[in-house]
């Protein structure tokens, strides 16, 4: 991939549109120069973002690249034209950002968009916004990203490794400790796959191990301190015991059945004895009931005789009823005749009285006629009365309207006066609001200053506490360091003594000393030479001492940094002006000022005062005019009312005053008519009553004669019926008293017969039952049910006891068999899990560092890739240093084994010795780090299928080089251009600008950064 033209709009520090035309460069190596913060790295960010939607360092999200400069008016977007072999492509991207809404006001969210075009065969000047080429993918970011990776053959991470060389990271690799170097290499080498595999296999092994432990615990809990064989033996013992109980239960069941049969037979016989005794008692009761039944038979016989007399008795009773009815009628007729005589006398007296009221009736008729005439006159005056009432109502309404208009006029004048008074207060309100606003601004400024001061004091106090805490940690680290030093010195002394004792034991007179070579040994070391473990203790003490030294150094460094921060915090406090008031004193003042300002701002009385006054004046003028109109209307209404009253009084002159009120005449007329009608009705009623009384009297006389004839006729019928009744009694042989006694039993005839029949049936039944029970019992004795029941219960209890024991054993057997089944299943599961855990656990130990070399799989992968990078780097470093330096990982001996960690050393061909990379000078270190960066690029290219790179970019690092070293580094970079690659350098040093004159200058201006092309001075 070779960049041709980069166009950035509102991107990072570039507020406008900046174009970087790489095709215009004549040299293959160029520089990008500018002050710190100008936007040099942003050029690389633009290339990386256009291709992959990420920054060159991947630290910032796409939306973080949006320009926030005040002069940035356009939407943020990036376009890159690049060549890939013989093909040319155009890619555009727009990051997530807020932009102006297309409709209405406000803003909307612009989504991340990407577009990819093929522009093969198009000249650069032909490519434009409207003519980008053939569309390959558009808008959908995922599709564009996939197509870009497919074209380039590498992803964003590999792009940063092979094109945007992380030279600074490799500089840190050279100078970092082994522990610090590991995370840097993890950033450069993607070992996530190995980390994931190691973690997954470790988690799987841990899961299997935990499952095995859990299953063993479950099996142990189920067995409850016994073995599986012991559980099986206990189960078999219980099976045998249940078989014995089966036989016992069978025998006891037969015994129970036999005793139950005996008890049932005894209960049947006992029931028969009881039934016999009951039957005998019932027989005695029937014998006692015999006299009662004989009396019932006599009652039945007399009832049969009385039944023949009932018809004669009914005829006699009918004759008696008719005789009594005729006598009552005759008595009633006499009473009616007397009442009719009295009534006709009264009617004749009333009629005589009404004849005497003839003159009074004629006066009443004259009064009615007079009142009717006056009613006509009054009806004729109703129209005048309505006009009078209307005139009264109009007059009253006009009077009320005048009062209302008068009230509105007063209110309008008062409202206008109040608004004019408020107008005089307006200047004072304006001054008060201005003063409150000024005071509030001052208090807000004081509050903000107090916030800044309190925040600074709080940060300083927190940092002070942090310094105190770190001081304590440092003191503890010092104490541990002193203790570690003492322990190390003691272990070293012990090791020295034991070594001297071993040498002394081997000394022989006349033979040279292994330590000093002397032949005389006047004072050899003495003591116990067999004390062991001194060397191991010495090694442990050395490790503890080094760890304590590192801990003390870290604590001292952290404490120094914290103290420096505390000084900065104190300087921040000192730089601020100390507030005049604290928060407690300022808060109520600030609250009162805010409330006063809010109240003044909320006072809307002056909002449209002039308009309100103008409206009030117009309203007052209208109210005054309305009052004048109301007064005129009232005067007119009064005149109409007087004229209507005069016309009404003239018309009613012939009607008495007492009859003029409403309803008075109609009520008087109604009363006169009622009196006349009453007199006429009384007379008419008297005439009618006299006629009706005469008719009733005549009818009563006729009824009295008929009643007397009826009494005589019924007396003869009664005598005849009495003779027939007493003759029938004599015929059946009953007296009248006996007949009356037997008559009630006629209705009970069937009941008496049923009573006699029921008695005879019961006697027959009890006789048959006594005979049957006596034959069934025969000569059998009365059974003893208590003894039979006791024997049956004893047999039942024995059987239930055996069954309970059997049930309890079966339940316990089922439980133990279930436990045995669970134990056997758990044993199978444990065996299966242990078979699976074997290889998984071994592999987990191997890849997670529990191996002979104590190396984890990700670390091994990092080391292997690091070796490959070192090999490629040495191909670059050798020519740079004229074959003097080679980078290598030294082997470390420990525990009898040789291993390689992540330590780096440099082999110096001049001394033929290895030494730490920290000993390299600044220029040598740059050469080594550049070689590492180029080596990484070479390895990634090789491992990515031999991708051909047309450009690489190197960010910073040249400022520390002397002229000769810089020349050597540039020669290496020029060698890269021999492979038809462009090399871009970022720098802010004048030395590099002088040597590499072609490229781009970036200028910082108030309107944002701007990019200017540079031309080769040669």
PDB file of N, CA and C in Angstrom, residues 193-281:
ATOM      1  N   UNK A 193      -4.514 -15.434  21.600  1.00  0.00           N
ATOM      2  CA  UNK A 193      -4.959 -16.801  21.346  1.00  0.00           C
ATOM      3  C   UNK A 193      -4.347 -17.763  22.353  1.00  0.00           C
ATOM      4  N   UNK A 194      -3.027 -17.578  22.638  1.00  0.00           N
ATOM      5  CA  UNK A 194      -2.361 -18.461  23.607  1.00  0.00           C
ATOM      6  C   UNK A 194      -2.870 -18.195  25.024  1.00  0.00           C
ATOM      7  N   UNK A 195      -3.068 -16.922  25.347  1.00  0.00           N
ATOM      8  CA  UNK A 195      -3.607 -16.588  26.668  1.00  0.00           C
ATOM      9  C   UNK A 195      -4.982 -17.226  26.846  1.00  0.00           C
ATOM     10  N   UNK A 196      -5.812 -17.113  25.809  1.00  0.00           N
ATOM     11  CA  UNK A 196      -7.160 -17.689  25.884  1.00  0.00           C
ATOM     12  C   UNK A 196      -7.095 -19.205  26.032  1.00  0.00           C
ATOM     13  N   UNK A 197      -6.207 -19.842  25.229  1.00  0.00           N
ATOM     14  CA  UNK A 197      -6.093 -21.294  25.305  1.00  0.00           C
ATOM     15  C   UNK A 197      -5.619 -21.730  26.696  1.00  0.00           C
ATOM     16  N   UNK A 198      -4.584 -21.038  27.221  1.00  0.00           N
ATOM     17  CA  UNK A 198      -4.062 -21.397  28.545  1.00  0.00           C
ATOM     18  C   UNK A 198      -5.131 -21.205  29.614  1.00  0.00           C
ATOM     19  N   UNK A 199      -5.849 -20.099  29.514  1.00  0.00           N
ATOM     20  CA  UNK A 199      -6.899 -19.832  30.507  1.00  0.00           C
ATOM     21  C   UNK A 199      -8.018 -20.863  30.400  1.00  0.00           C
ATOM     22  N   UNK A 200      -8.399 -21.191  29.155  1.00  0.00           N
ATOM     23  CA  UNK A 200      -9.492 -22.157  28.974  1.00  0.00           C
ATOM     24  C   UNK A 200      -9.098 -23.540  29.468  1.00  0.00           C
ATOM     25  N   UNK A 201      -7.874 -23.979  29.130  1.00  0.00           N
ATOM     26  CA  UNK A 201      -7.463 -25.321  29.564  1.00  0.00           C
ATOM     27  C   UNK A 201      -7.268 -25.355  31.077  1.00  0.00           C
ATOM     28  N   UNK A 202      -6.807 -24.234  31.645  1.00  0.00           N
ATOM     29  CA  UNK A 202      -6.665 -24.173  33.110  1.00  0.00           C
ATOM     30  C   UNK A 202      -8.035 -24.207  33.774  1.00  0.00           C
ATOM     31  N   UNK A 203      -8.977 -23.435  33.209  1.00  0.00           N
ATOM     32  CA  UNK A 203     -10.337 -23.423  33.770  1.00  0.00           C
ATOM     33  C   UNK A 203     -10.974 -24.803  33.645  1.00  0.00           C
ATOM     34  N   UNK A 204     -10.738 -25.466  32.483  1.00  0.00           N
ATOM     35  CA  UNK A 204     -11.303 -26.795  32.301  1.00  0.00           C
ATOM     36  C   UNK A 204     -10.716 -27.779  33.302  1.00  0.00           C
ATOM     37  N   UNK A 205      -9.398 -27.713  33.509  1.00  0.00           N
ATOM     38  CA  UNK A 205      -8.750 -28.597  34.479  1.00  0.00           C
ATOM     39  C   UNK A 205      -9.255 -28.316  35.886  1.00  0.00           C
ATOM     40  N   UNK A 206      -9.377 -27.040  36.217  1.00  0.00           N
ATOM     41  CA  UNK A 206      -9.872 -26.692  37.551  1.00  0.00           C
ATOM     42  C   UNK A 206     -11.304 -27.180  37.739  1.00  0.00           C
ATOM     43  N   UNK A 207     -12.112 -27.044  36.686  1.00  0.00           N
ATOM     44  CA  UNK A 207     -13.497 -27.509  36.768  1.00  0.00           C
ATOM     45  C   UNK A 207     -13.550 -29.021  36.981  1.00  0.00           C
ATOM     46  N   UNK A 208     -12.724 -29.768  36.210  1.00  0.00           N
ATOM     47  CA  UNK A 208     -12.696 -31.226  36.373  1.00  0.00           C
ATOM     48  C   UNK A 208     -12.210 -31.622  37.763  1.00  0.00           C
ATOM     49  N   UNK A 209     -11.151 -30.933  38.218  1.00  0.00           N
ATOM     50  CA  UNK A 209     -10.623 -31.251  39.552  1.00  0.00           C
ATOM     51  C   UNK A 209     -11.666 -30.961  40.634  1.00  0.00           C
ATOM     52  N   UNK A 210     -12.346 -29.844  40.472  1.00  0.00           N
ATOM     53  CA  UNK A 210     -13.382 -29.492  41.449  1.00  0.00           C
ATOM     54  C   UNK A 210     -14.539 -30.488  41.393  1.00  0.00           C
ATOM     55  N   UNK A 211     -14.890 -30.931  40.174  1.00  0.00           N
ATOM     56  CA  UNK A 211     -15.965 -31.918  40.044  1.00  0.00           C
ATOM     57  C   UNK A 211     -15.565 -33.230  40.697  1.00  0.00           C
ATOM     58  N   UNK A 212     -14.288 -33.644  40.492  1.00  0.00           N
ATOM     59  CA  UNK A 212     -13.818 -34.890  41.119  1.00  0.00           C
ATOM     60  C   UNK A 212     -13.881 -34.763  42.638  1.00  0.00           C
ATOM     61  N   UNK A 213     -13.408 -33.636  43.165  1.00  0.00           N
ATOM     62  CA  UNK A 213     -13.438 -33.437  44.621  1.00  0.00           C
ATOM     63  C   UNK A 213     -14.874 -33.420  45.136  1.00  0.00           C
ATOM     64  N   UNK A 214     -15.751 -32.713  44.413  1.00  0.00           N
ATOM     65  CA  UNK A 214     -17.152 -32.645  44.848  1.00  0.00           C
ATOM     66  C   UNK A 214     -17.800 -34.020  44.838  1.00  0.00           C
ATOM     67  N   UNK A 215     -17.534 -34.807  43.784  1.00  0.00           N
ATOM     68  CA  UNK A 215     -18.137 -36.136  43.691  1.00  0.00           C
ATOM     69  C   UNK A 215     -17.591 -37.050  44.784  1.00  0.00           C
ATOM     70  N   UNK A 216     -16.295 -36.935  45.097  1.00  0.00           N
ATOM     71  CA  UNK A 216     -15.725 -37.759  46.170  1.00  0.00           C
ATOM     72  C   UNK A 216     -16.326 -37.381  47.517  1.00  0.00           C
ATOM     73  N   UNK A 217     -16.523 -36.091  47.717  1.00  0.00           N
ATOM     74  CA  UNK A 217     -17.157 -35.649  48.975  1.00  0.00           C
ATOM     75  C   UNK A 217     -18.580 -36.176  49.055  1.00  0.00           C
ATOM     76  N   UNK A 218     -19.311 -36.110  47.964  1.00  0.00           N
ATOM     77  CA  UNK A 218     -20.681 -36.631  47.948  1.00  0.00           C
ATOM     78  C   UNK A 218     -20.688 -38.125  48.231  1.00  0.00           C
ATOM     79  N   UNK A 219     -19.751 -38.879  47.604  1.00  0.00           N
ATOM     80  CA  UNK A 219     -19.706 -40.323  47.840  1.00  0.00           C
ATOM     81  C   UNK A 219     -19.345 -40.624  49.280  1.00  0.00           C
ATOM     82  N   UNK A 220     -18.377 -39.896  49.834  1.00  0.00           N
ATOM     83  CA  UNK A 220     -17.993 -40.097  51.229  1.00  0.00           C
ATOM     84  C   UNK A 220     -19.145 -39.779  52.173  1.00  0.00           C
ATOM     85  N   UNK A 221     -19.895 -38.706  51.851  1.00  0.00           N
ATOM     86  CA  UNK A 221     -21.042 -38.342  52.690  1.00  0.00           C
ATOM     87  C   UNK A 221     -22.109 -39.427  52.651  1.00  0.00           C
ATOM     88  N   UNK A 222     -22.348 -40.007  51.474  1.00  0.00           N
ATOM     89  CA  UNK A 222     -23.352 -41.063  51.351  1.00  0.00           C
ATOM     90  C   UNK A 222     -22.934 -42.327  52.096  1.00  0.00           C
ATOM     91  N   UNK A 223     -21.648 -42.677  52.033  1.00  0.00           N
ATOM     92  CA  UNK A 223     -21.175 -43.904  52.698  1.00  0.00           C
ATOM     93  C   UNK A 223     -21.135 -43.751  54.219  1.00  0.00           C
ATOM     94  N   UNK A 224     -20.955 -42.523  54.708  1.00  0.00           N
ATOM     95  CA  UNK A 224     -21.008 -42.269  56.169  1.00  0.00           C
ATOM     96  C   UNK A 224     -20.040 -43.181  56.931  1.00  0.00           C
ATOM     97  N   UNK A 225     -18.741 -43.004  56.641  1.00  0.00           N
ATOM     98  CA  UNK A 225     -17.672 -43.707  57.371  1.00  0.00           C
ATOM     99  C   UNK A 225     -17.724 -45.230  57.193  1.00  0.00           C
ATOM    100  N   UNK A 226     -18.262 -45.717  56.083  1.00  0.00           N
ATOM    101  CA  UNK A 226     -18.213 -47.144  55.810  1.00  0.00           C
ATOM    102  C   UNK A 226     -17.821 -47.343  54.353  1.00  0.00           C
ATOM    103  N   UNK A 227     -17.359 -48.561  54.072  1.00  0.00           N
ATOM    104  CA  UNK A 227     -16.936 -48.841  52.704  1.00  0.00           C
ATOM    105  C   UNK A 227     -18.127 -49.301  51.878  1.00  0.00           C
ATOM    106  N   UNK A 228     -17.908 -49.359  50.568  1.00  0.00           N
ATOM    107  CA  UNK A 228     -18.971 -49.815  49.677  1.00  0.00           C
ATOM    108  C   UNK A 228     -19.303 -51.280  49.930  1.00  0.00           C
ATOM    109  N   UNK A 229     -18.287 -52.114  50.254  1.00  0.00           N
ATOM    110  CA  UNK A 229     -18.526 -53.534  50.550  1.00  0.00           C
ATOM    111  C   UNK A 229     -19.332 -53.691  51.829  1.00  0.00           C
ATOM    112  N   UNK A 230     -19.002 -52.885  52.844  1.00  0.00           N
ATOM    113  CA  UNK A 230     -19.767 -52.952  54.097  1.00  0.00           C
ATOM    114  C   UNK A 230     -21.227 -52.581  53.861  1.00  0.00           C
ATOM    115  N   UNK A 231     -21.480 -51.606  53.005  1.00  0.00           N
ATOM    116  CA  UNK A 231     -22.851 -51.232  52.684  1.00  0.00           C
ATOM    117  C   UNK A 231     -23.575 -52.371  51.975  1.00  0.00           C
ATOM    118  N   UNK A 232     -22.894 -53.064  51.057  1.00  0.00           N
ATOM    119  CA  UNK A 232     -23.502 -54.192  50.345  1.00  0.00           C
ATOM    120  C   UNK A 232     -23.828 -55.322  51.312  1.00  0.00           C
ATOM    121  N   UNK A 233     -22.902 -55.627  52.259  1.00  0.00           N
ATOM    122  CA  UNK A 233     -23.147 -56.687  53.251  1.00  0.00           C
ATOM    123  C   UNK A 233     -24.344 -56.339  54.131  1.00  0.00           C
ATOM    124  N   UNK A 234     -24.464 -55.096  54.541  1.00  0.00           N
ATOM    125  CA  UNK A 234     -25.602 -54.688  55.371  1.00  0.00           C
ATOM    126  C   UNK A 234     -26.911 -54.844  54.610  1.00  0.00           C
ATOM    127  N   UNK A 235     -26.899 -54.553  53.333  1.00  0.00           N
ATOM    128  CA  UNK A 235     -28.107 -54.709  52.501  1.00  0.00           C
ATOM    129  C   UNK A 235     -28.508 -56.187  52.427  1.00  0.00           C
ATOM    130  N   UNK A 236     -27.541 -57.090  52.224  1.00  0.00           N
ATOM    131  CA  UNK A 236     -27.856 -58.519  52.134  1.00  0.00           C
ATOM    132  C   UNK A 236     -28.402 -59.040  53.456  1.00  0.00           C
ATOM    133  N   UNK A 237     -27.828 -58.577  54.573  1.00  0.00           N
ATOM    134  CA  UNK A 237     -28.327 -58.982  55.894  1.00  0.00           C
ATOM    135  C   UNK A 237     -29.782 -58.569  56.079  1.00  0.00           C
ATOM    136  N   UNK A 238     -30.128 -57.382  55.639  1.00  0.00           N
ATOM    137  CA  UNK A 238     -31.503 -56.900  55.757  1.00  0.00           C
ATOM    138  C   UNK A 238     -32.443 -57.710  54.863  1.00  0.00           C
ATOM    139  N   UNK A 239     -31.994 -58.138  53.679  1.00  0.00           N
ATOM    140  CA  UNK A 239     -32.818 -58.978  52.794  1.00  0.00           C
ATOM    141  C   UNK A 239     -33.144 -60.305  53.471  1.00  0.00           C
ATOM    142  N   UNK A 240     -32.132 -60.920  54.116  1.00  0.00           N
ATOM    143  CA  UNK A 240     -32.359 -62.193  54.834  1.00  0.00           C
ATOM    144  C   UNK A 240     -33.350 -62.006  55.964  1.00  0.00           C
ATOM    145  N   UNK A 241     -33.223 -60.939  56.707  1.00  0.00           N
ATOM    146  CA  UNK A 241     -34.121 -60.687  57.834  1.00  0.00           C
ATOM    147  C   UNK A 241     -35.554 -60.474  57.340  1.00  0.00           C
ATOM    148  N   UNK A 242     -35.738 -59.830  56.214  1.00  0.00           N
ATOM    149  CA  UNK A 242     -37.072 -59.614  55.651  1.00  0.00           C
ATOM    150  C   UNK A 242     -37.687 -60.948  55.227  1.00  0.00           C
ATOM    151  N   UNK A 243     -36.894 -61.887  54.721  1.00  0.00           N
ATOM    152  CA  UNK A 243     -37.408 -63.201  54.319  1.00  0.00           C
ATOM    153  C   UNK A 243     -37.945 -63.958  55.526  1.00  0.00           C
ATOM    154  N   UNK A 244     -37.230 -63.923  56.672  1.00  0.00           N
ATOM    155  CA  UNK A 244     -37.700 -64.574  57.904  1.00  0.00           C
ATOM    156  C   UNK A 244     -39.031 -63.963  58.338  1.00  0.00           C
ATOM    157  N   UNK A 245     -39.127 -62.652  58.267  1.00  0.00           N
ATOM    158  CA  UNK A 245     -40.360 -61.975  58.660  1.00  0.00           C
ATOM    159  C   UNK A 245     -41.518 -62.348  57.740  1.00  0.00           C
ATOM    160  N   UNK A 246     -41.254 -62.615  56.453  1.00  0.00           N
ATOM    161  CA  UNK A 246     -42.311 -63.033  55.531  1.00  0.00           C
ATOM    162  C   UNK A 246     -42.973 -64.321  56.015  1.00  0.00           C
ATOM    163  N   UNK A 247     -42.161 -65.307  56.472  1.00  0.00           N
ATOM    164  CA  UNK A 247     -42.704 -66.582  56.988  1.00  0.00           C
ATOM    165  C   UNK A 247     -43.518 -66.349  58.248  1.00  0.00           C
ATOM    166  N   UNK A 248     -42.975 -65.542  59.153  1.00  0.00           N
ATOM    167  CA  UNK A 248     -43.682 -65.255  60.413  1.00  0.00           C
ATOM    168  C   UNK A 248     -45.027 -64.586  60.134  1.00  0.00           C
ATOM    169  N   UNK A 249     -45.050 -63.648  59.226  1.00  0.00           N
ATOM    170  CA  UNK A 249     -46.290 -62.931  58.904  1.00  0.00           C
ATOM    171  C   UNK A 249     -47.314 -63.886  58.302  1.00  0.00           C
ATOM    172  N   UNK A 250     -46.890 -64.837  57.475  1.00  0.00           N
ATOM    173  CA  UNK A 250     -47.810 -65.802  56.876  1.00  0.00           C
ATOM    174  C   UNK A 250     -48.488 -66.648  57.952  1.00  0.00           C
ATOM    175  N   UNK A 251     -47.714 -67.141  58.945  1.00  0.00           N
ATOM    176  CA  UNK A 251     -48.271 -67.947  60.049  1.00  0.00           C
ATOM    177  C   UNK A 251     -49.221 -67.116  60.887  1.00  0.00           C
ATOM    178  N   UNK A 252     -48.798 -65.915  61.250  1.00  0.00           N
ATOM    179  CA  UNK A 252     -49.629 -65.062  62.099  1.00  0.00           C
ATOM    180  C   UNK A 252     -50.901 -64.622  61.369  1.00  0.00           C
ATOM    181  N   UNK A 253     -50.887 -64.527  60.060  1.00  0.00           N
ATOM    182  CA  UNK A 253     -52.086 -64.195  59.292  1.00  0.00           C
ATOM    183  C   UNK A 253     -53.120 -65.308  59.395  1.00  0.00           C
ATOM    184  N   UNK A 254     -52.679 -66.574  59.301  1.00  0.00           N
ATOM    185  CA  UNK A 254     -53.610 -67.713  59.421  1.00  0.00           C
ATOM    186  C   UNK A 254     -54.239 -67.755  60.814  1.00  0.00           C
ATOM    187  N   UNK A 255     -53.434 -67.524  61.860  1.00  0.00           N
ATOM    188  CA  UNK A 255     -53.959 -67.508  63.235  1.00  0.00           C
ATOM    189  C   UNK A 255     -55.009 -66.412  63.386  1.00  0.00           C
ATOM    190  N   UNK A 256     -54.726 -65.241  62.850  1.00  0.00           N
ATOM    191  CA  UNK A 256     -55.665 -64.131  62.952  1.00  0.00           C
ATOM    192  C   UNK A 256     -56.974 -64.434  62.226  1.00  0.00           C
ATOM    193  N   UNK A 257     -56.891 -65.046  61.055  1.00  0.00           N
ATOM    194  CA  UNK A 257     -58.105 -65.388  60.310  1.00  0.00           C
ATOM    195  C   UNK A 257     -58.975 -66.363  61.103  1.00  0.00           C
ATOM    196  N   UNK A 258     -58.349 -67.377  61.745  1.00  0.00           N
ATOM    197  CA  UNK A 258     -59.094 -68.374  62.533  1.00  0.00           C
ATOM    198  C   UNK A 258     -59.789 -67.709  63.714  1.00  0.00           C
ATOM    199  N   UNK A 259     -59.055 -66.850  64.439  1.00  0.00           N
ATOM    200  CA  UNK A 259     -59.648 -66.195  65.604  1.00  0.00           C
ATOM    201  C   UNK A 259     -60.708 -65.182  65.191  1.00  0.00           C
ATOM    202  N   UNK A 260     -60.561 -64.584  64.041  1.00  0.00           N
ATOM    203  CA  UNK A 260     -61.563 -63.639  63.560  1.00  0.00           C
ATOM    204  C   UNK A 260     -62.863 -64.364  63.223  1.00  0.00           C
ATOM    205  N   UNK A 261     -62.739 -65.579  62.636  1.00  0.00           N
ATOM    206  CA  UNK A 261     -63.932 -66.366  62.340  1.00  0.00           C
ATOM    207  C   UNK A 261     -64.662 -66.759  63.616  1.00  0.00           C
ATOM    208  N   UNK A 262     -63.898 -67.197  64.647  1.00  0.00           N
ATOM    209  CA  UNK A 262     -64.518 -67.553  65.925  1.00  0.00           C
ATOM    210  C   UNK A 262     -65.239 -66.369  66.549  1.00  0.00           C
ATOM    211  N   UNK A 263     -64.603 -65.184  66.489  1.00  0.00           N
ATOM    212  CA  UNK A 263     -65.223 -63.991  67.051  1.00  0.00           C
ATOM    213  C   UNK A 263     -66.485 -63.623  66.268  1.00  0.00           C
ATOM    214  N   UNK A 264     -66.456 -63.755  64.942  1.00  0.00           N
ATOM    215  CA  UNK A 264     -67.629 -63.416  64.141  1.00  0.00           C
ATOM    216  C   UNK A 264     -68.794 -64.348  64.464  1.00  0.00           C
ATOM    217  N   UNK A 265     -68.503 -65.669  64.598  1.00  0.00           N
ATOM    218  CA  UNK A 265     -69.570 -66.633  64.945  1.00  0.00           C
ATOM    219  C   UNK A 265     -70.148 -66.314  66.319  1.00  0.00           C
ATOM    220  N   UNK A 266     -69.279 -66.011  67.307  1.00  0.00           N
ATOM    221  CA  UNK A 266     -69.759 -65.655  68.641  1.00  0.00           C
ATOM    222  C   UNK A 266     -70.628 -64.409  68.609  1.00  0.00           C
ATOM    223  N   UNK A 267     -70.229 -63.419  67.799  1.00  0.00           N
ATOM    224  CA  UNK A 267     -71.006 -62.191  67.703  1.00  0.00           C
ATOM    225  C   UNK A 267     -72.382 -62.464  67.102  1.00  0.00           C
ATOM    226  N   UNK A 268     -72.482 -63.381  66.092  1.00  0.00           N
ATOM    227  CA  UNK A 268     -73.775 -63.734  65.483  1.00  0.00           C
ATOM    228  C   UNK A 268     -74.678 -64.398  66.512  1.00  0.00           C
ATOM    229  N   UNK A 269     -74.142 -65.395  67.295  1.00  0.00           N
ATOM    230  CA  UNK A 269     -74.913 -66.095  68.323  1.00  0.00           C
ATOM    231  C   UNK A 269     -75.360 -65.133  69.414  1.00  0.00           C
ATOM    232  N   UNK A 270     -74.454 -64.224  69.806  1.00  0.00           N
ATOM    233  CA  UNK A 270     -74.820 -63.248  70.834  1.00  0.00           C
ATOM    234  C   UNK A 270     -75.946 -62.352  70.344  1.00  0.00           C
ATOM    235  N   UNK A 271     -75.932 -61.986  69.070  1.00  0.00           N
ATOM    236  CA  UNK A 271     -77.002 -61.193  68.495  1.00  0.00           C
ATOM    237  C   UNK A 271     -78.332 -61.952  68.549  1.00  0.00           C
ATOM    238  N   UNK A 272     -78.294 -63.275  68.312  1.00  0.00           N
ATOM    239  CA  UNK A 272     -79.533 -64.083  68.371  1.00  0.00           C
ATOM    240  C   UNK A 272     -80.082 -64.121  69.799  1.00  0.00           C
ATOM    241  N   UNK A 273     -79.205 -64.321  70.808  1.00  0.00           N
ATOM    242  CA  UNK A 273     -79.659 -64.292  72.203  1.00  0.00           C
ATOM    243  C   UNK A 273     -80.296 -62.937  72.521  1.00  0.00           C
ATOM    244  N   UNK A 274     -79.660 -61.897  72.057  1.00  0.00           N
ATOM    245  CA  UNK A 274     -80.193 -60.556  72.310  1.00  0.00           C
ATOM    246  C   UNK A 274     -81.532 -60.350  71.614  1.00  0.00           C
ATOM    247  N   UNK A 275     -81.663 -60.862  70.365  1.00  0.00           N
ATOM    248  CA  UNK A 275     -82.916 -60.730  69.626  1.00  0.00           C
ATOM    249  C   UNK A 275     -84.040 -61.527  70.305  1.00  0.00           C
ATOM    250  N   UNK A 276     -83.727 -62.718  70.900  1.00  0.00           N
ATOM    251  CA  UNK A 276     -84.715 -63.527  71.605  1.00  0.00           C
ATOM    252  C   UNK A 276     -85.241 -62.794  72.828  1.00  0.00           C
ATOM    253  N   UNK A 277     -84.348 -62.183  73.568  1.00  0.00           N
ATOM    254  CA  UNK A 277     -84.776 -61.426  74.752  1.00  0.00           C
ATOM    255  C   UNK A 277     -85.655 -60.250  74.343  1.00  0.00           C
ATOM    256  N   UNK A 278     -85.274 -59.607  73.261  1.00  0.00           N
ATOM    257  CA  UNK A 278     -86.079 -58.474  72.781  1.00  0.00           C
ATOM    258  C   UNK A 278     -87.451 -58.926  72.345  1.00  0.00           C
ATOM    259  N   UNK A 279     -87.541 -60.076  71.654  1.00  0.00           N
ATOM    260  CA  UNK A 279     -88.835 -60.602  71.180  1.00  0.00           C
ATOM    261  C   UNK A 279     -89.742 -60.953  72.355  1.00  0.00           C
ATOM    262  N   UNK A 280     -89.191 -61.532  73.384  1.00  0.00           N
ATOM    263  CA  UNK A 280     -89.984 -61.873  74.562  1.00  0.00           C
ATOM    264  C   UNK A 280     -90.532 -60.608  75.222  1.00  0.00           C
ATOM    265  N   UNK A 281     -89.696 -59.545  75.279  1.00  0.00           N
ATOM    266  CA  UNK A 281     -90.170 -58.294  75.853  1.00  0.00           C
ATOM    267  C   UNK A 281     -91.303 -57.709  75.006  1.00  0.00           C
TER     268      UNK A 281
END
